[in-house]
mmCIF file of C-alpha atoms in Angstrom:
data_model
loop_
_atom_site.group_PDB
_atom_site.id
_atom_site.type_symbol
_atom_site.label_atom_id
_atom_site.label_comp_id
_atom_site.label_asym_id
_atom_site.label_seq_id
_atom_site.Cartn_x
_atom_site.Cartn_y
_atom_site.Cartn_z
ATOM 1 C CA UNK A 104 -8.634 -18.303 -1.433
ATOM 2 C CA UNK A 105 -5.700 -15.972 -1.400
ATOM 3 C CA UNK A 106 -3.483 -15.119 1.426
ATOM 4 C CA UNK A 107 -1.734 -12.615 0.225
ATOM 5 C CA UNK A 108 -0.640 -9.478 2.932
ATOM 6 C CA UNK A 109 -2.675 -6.567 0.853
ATOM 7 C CA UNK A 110 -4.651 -3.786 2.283
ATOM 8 C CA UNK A 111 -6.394 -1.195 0.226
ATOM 9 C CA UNK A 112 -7.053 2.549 1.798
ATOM 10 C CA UNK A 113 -9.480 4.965 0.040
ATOM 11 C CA UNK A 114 -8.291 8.889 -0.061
ATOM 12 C CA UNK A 115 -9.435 9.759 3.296
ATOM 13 C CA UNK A 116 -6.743 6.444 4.588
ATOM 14 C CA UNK A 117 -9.681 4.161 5.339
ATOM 15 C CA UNK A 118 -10.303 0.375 4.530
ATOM 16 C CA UNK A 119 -11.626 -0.802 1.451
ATOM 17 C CA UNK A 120 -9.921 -4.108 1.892
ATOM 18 C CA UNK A 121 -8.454 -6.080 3.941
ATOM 19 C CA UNK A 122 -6.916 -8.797 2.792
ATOM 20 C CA UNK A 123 -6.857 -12.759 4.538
ATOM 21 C CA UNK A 124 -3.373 -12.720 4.456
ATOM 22 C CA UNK A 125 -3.323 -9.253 6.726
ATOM 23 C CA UNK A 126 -5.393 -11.239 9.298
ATOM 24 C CA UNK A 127 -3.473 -13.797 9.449
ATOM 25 C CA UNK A 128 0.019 -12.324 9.777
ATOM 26 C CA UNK A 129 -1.765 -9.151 12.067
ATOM 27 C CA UNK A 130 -3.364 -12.716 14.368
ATOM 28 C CA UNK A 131 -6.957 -12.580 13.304
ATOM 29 C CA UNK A 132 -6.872 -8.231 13.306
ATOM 30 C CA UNK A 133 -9.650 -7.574 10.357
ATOM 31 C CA UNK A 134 -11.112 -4.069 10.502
ATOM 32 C CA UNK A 135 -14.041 -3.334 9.657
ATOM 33 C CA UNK A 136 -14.453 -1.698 5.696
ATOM 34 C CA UNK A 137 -14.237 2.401 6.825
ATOM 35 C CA UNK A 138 -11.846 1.997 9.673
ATOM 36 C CA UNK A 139 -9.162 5.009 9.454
ATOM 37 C CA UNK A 140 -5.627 3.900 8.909
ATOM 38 C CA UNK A 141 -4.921 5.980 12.578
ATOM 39 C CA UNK A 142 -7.522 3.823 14.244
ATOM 40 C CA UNK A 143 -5.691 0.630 13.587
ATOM 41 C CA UNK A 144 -3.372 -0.986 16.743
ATOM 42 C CA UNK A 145 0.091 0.627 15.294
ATOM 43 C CA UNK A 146 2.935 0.659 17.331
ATOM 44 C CA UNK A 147 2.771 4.491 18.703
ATOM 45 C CA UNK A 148 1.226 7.452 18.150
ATOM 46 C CA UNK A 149 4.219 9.000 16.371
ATOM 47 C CA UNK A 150 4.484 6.053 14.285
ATOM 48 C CA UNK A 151 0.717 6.717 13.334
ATOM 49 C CA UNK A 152 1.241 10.421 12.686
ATOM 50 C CA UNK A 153 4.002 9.484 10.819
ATOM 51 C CA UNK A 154 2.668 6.316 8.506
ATOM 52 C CA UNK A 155 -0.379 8.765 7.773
ATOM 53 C CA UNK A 156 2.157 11.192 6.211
ATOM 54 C CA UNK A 157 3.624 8.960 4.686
ATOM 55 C CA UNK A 158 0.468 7.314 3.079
ATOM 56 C CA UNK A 159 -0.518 11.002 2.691
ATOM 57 C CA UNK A 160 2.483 11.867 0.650
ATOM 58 C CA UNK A 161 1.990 8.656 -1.398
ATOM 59 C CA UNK A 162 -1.262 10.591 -2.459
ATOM 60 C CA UNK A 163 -0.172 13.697 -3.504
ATOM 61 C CA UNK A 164 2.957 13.083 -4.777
ATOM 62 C CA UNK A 165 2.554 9.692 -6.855
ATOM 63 C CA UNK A 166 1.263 9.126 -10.226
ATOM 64 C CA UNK A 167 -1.895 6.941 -10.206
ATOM 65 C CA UNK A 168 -1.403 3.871 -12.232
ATOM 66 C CA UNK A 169 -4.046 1.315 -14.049
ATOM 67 C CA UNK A 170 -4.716 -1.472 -11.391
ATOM 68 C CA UNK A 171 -2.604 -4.090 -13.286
ATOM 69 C CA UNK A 172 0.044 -1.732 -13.118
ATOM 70 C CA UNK A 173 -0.486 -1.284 -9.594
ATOM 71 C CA UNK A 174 -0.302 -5.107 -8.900
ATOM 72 C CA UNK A 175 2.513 -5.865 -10.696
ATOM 73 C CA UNK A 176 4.617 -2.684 -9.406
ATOM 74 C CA UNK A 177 3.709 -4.058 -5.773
ATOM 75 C CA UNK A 178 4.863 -7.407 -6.632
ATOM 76 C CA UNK A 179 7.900 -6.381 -8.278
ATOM 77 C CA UNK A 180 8.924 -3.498 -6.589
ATOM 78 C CA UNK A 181 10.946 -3.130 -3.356
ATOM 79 C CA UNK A 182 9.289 -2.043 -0.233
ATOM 80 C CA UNK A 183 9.095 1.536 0.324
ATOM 81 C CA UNK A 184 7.383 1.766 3.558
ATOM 82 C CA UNK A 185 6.890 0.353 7.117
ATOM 83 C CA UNK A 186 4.016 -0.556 8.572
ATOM 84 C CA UNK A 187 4.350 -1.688 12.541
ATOM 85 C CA UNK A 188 1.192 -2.932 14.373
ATOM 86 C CA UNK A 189 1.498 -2.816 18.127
ATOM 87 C CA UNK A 190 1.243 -6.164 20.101
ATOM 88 C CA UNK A 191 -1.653 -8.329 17.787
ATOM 89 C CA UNK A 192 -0.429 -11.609 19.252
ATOM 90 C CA UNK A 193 1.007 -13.193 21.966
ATOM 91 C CA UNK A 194 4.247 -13.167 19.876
ATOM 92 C CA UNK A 195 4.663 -9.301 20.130
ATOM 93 C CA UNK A 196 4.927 -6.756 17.693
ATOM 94 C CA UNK A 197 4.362 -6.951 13.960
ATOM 95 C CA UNK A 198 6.862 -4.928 11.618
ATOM 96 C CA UNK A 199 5.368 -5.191 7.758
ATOM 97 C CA UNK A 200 7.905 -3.804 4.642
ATOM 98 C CA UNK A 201 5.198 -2.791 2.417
ATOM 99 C CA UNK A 202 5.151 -1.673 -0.961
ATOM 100 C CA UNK A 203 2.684 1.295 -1.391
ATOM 101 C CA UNK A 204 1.029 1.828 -4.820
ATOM 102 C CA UNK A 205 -1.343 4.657 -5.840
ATOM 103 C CA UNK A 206 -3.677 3.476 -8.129
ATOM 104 C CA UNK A 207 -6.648 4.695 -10.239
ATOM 105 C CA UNK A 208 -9.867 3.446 -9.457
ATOM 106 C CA UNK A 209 -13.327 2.726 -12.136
ATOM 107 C CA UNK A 210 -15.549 6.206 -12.629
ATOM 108 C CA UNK A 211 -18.207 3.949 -10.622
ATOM 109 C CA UNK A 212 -16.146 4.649 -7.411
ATOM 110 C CA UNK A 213 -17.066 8.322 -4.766
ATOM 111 C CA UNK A 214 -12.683 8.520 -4.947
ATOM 112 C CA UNK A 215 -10.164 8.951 -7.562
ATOM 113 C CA UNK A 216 -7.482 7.109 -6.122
ATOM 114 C CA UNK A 217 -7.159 4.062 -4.211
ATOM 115 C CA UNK A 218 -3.588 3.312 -2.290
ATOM 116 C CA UNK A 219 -2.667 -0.438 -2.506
ATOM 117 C CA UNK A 220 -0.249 -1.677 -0.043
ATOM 118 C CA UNK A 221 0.934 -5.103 0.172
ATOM 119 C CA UNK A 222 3.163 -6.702 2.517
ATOM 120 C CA UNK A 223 6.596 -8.080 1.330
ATOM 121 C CA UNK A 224 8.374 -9.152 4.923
ATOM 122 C CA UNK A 225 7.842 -9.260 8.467
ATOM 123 C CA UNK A 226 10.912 -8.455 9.944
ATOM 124 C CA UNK A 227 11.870 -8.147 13.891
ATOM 125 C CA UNK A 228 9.614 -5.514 15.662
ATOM 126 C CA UNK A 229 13.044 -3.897 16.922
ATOM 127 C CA UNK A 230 14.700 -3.619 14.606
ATOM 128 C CA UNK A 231 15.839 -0.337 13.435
ATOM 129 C CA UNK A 232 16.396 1.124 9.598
ATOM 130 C CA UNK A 233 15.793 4.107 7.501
ATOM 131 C CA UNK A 234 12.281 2.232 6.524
ATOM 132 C CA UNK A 235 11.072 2.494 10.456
ATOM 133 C CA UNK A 236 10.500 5.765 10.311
ATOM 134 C CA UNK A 237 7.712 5.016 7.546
ATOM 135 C CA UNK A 238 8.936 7.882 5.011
ATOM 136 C CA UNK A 239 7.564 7.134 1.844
ATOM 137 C CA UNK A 240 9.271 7.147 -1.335
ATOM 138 C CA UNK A 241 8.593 6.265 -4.844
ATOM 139 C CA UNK A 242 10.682 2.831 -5.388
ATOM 140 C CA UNK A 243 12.816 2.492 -8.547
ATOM 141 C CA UNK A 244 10.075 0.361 -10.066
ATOM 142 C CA UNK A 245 7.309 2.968 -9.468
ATOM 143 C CA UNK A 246 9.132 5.533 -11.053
ATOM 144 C CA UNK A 247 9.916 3.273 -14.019
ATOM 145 C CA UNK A 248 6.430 2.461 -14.710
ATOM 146 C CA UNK A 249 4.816 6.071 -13.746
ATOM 147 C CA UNK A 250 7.337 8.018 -15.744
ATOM 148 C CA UNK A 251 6.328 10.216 -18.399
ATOM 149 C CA UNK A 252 8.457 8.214 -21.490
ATOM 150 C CA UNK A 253 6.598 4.753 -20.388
ATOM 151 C CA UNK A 254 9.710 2.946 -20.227
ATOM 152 C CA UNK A 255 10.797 0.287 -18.768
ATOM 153 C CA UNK A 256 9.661 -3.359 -18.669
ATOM 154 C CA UNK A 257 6.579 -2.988 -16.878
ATOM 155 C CA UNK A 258 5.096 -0.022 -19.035
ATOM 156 C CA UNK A 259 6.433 -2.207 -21.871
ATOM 157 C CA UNK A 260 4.581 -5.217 -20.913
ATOM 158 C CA UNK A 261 1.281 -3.384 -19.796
ATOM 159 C CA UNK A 262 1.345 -1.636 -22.929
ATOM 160 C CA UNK A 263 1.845 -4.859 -24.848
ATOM 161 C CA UNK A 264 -1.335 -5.989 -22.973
ATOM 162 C CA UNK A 265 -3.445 -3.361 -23.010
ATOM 163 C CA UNK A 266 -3.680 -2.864 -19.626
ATOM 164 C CA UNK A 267 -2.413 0.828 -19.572
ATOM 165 C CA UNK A 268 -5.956 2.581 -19.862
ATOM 166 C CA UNK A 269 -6.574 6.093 -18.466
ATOM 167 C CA UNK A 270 -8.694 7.010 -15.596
ATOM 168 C CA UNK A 271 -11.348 8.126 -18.347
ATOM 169 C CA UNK A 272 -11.364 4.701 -19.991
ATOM 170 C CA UNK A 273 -12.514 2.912 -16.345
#
């Protein structure tokens, strides 16, 4: 079974996964499938307001990639947003780098897009950086692989594999 640290929200921000890795490294936290992203134990209410913006942004501003492309761009790619859950353990606070993808989802879905977010490093709770504030931004990867030429090693290699398929061909 996989551990990875992935979540996947639906357009409205809710759960449509939760990956074992999440509960683990959020000490056993597992929402239930629906549960609003602003529902979720984060570390303040401004942090909320501001990670749904954020997530929000990532929405409307983001090109929707082909799942694979998703994956690999969240693998690959540096982290673009925080994600800080308020006391889940008796350890403290959990602070999550996560990369934030925007992906396209199969016709047999109610939403367009799915947003896949998968954790890269827990760092110190307190500690402070431009990433804290949970502004999202396309990472150097994303942009590479969602431009409009297709460049770039990741386009290159998805087109090699045929994994580049428009939202009418899922």
């Amino acid at each position: 079974a996989s551990t990875a640290k992935i979540f996947v929200l639906d357009e409205e921000l809710r759960v449509i996964l939760w990956g074992k890795g999440m509960v683990e490294t959020v000490a056993g936290y597992n929402p239930p499938k629906g549960t609003s992203i602003a529902e979720m134990p984060l570390a303040s209410s401004d942090h909320a307001a501001r990670l749904v913006d954020a997530l929000r942004s990532a929405l409307t501003g983001a090109s929707a990639i082909h799942p694979t492309g998703a994956l690999l761009a969240a693998l690959l790619a540096k982290p673009n947003l925080v994600v800080h859950f308020k006391n889940p353990s008796p350890r403290g606070d959990v602070m999550l780098h996560v990369t934030v993808t925007k992906t396209l989802v199969p016709k047999t879905f109610p939403s367009k897009f799915h947003l896949l977010v998968m954790a890269h490093a827990e760092v110190e709770a307190n500690a402070t950086s431009d990433m804290s504030l949970a502004k999202w931004s396309e990472s150097d990867v994303l942009s590479d692989l969602t431009s409009e030429t297709g460049g770039g090693e990741l386009a290159s290699w998805l087109g090699s594999h045929g994994d580049n398929m428009s939202a009418e061909e899922l």
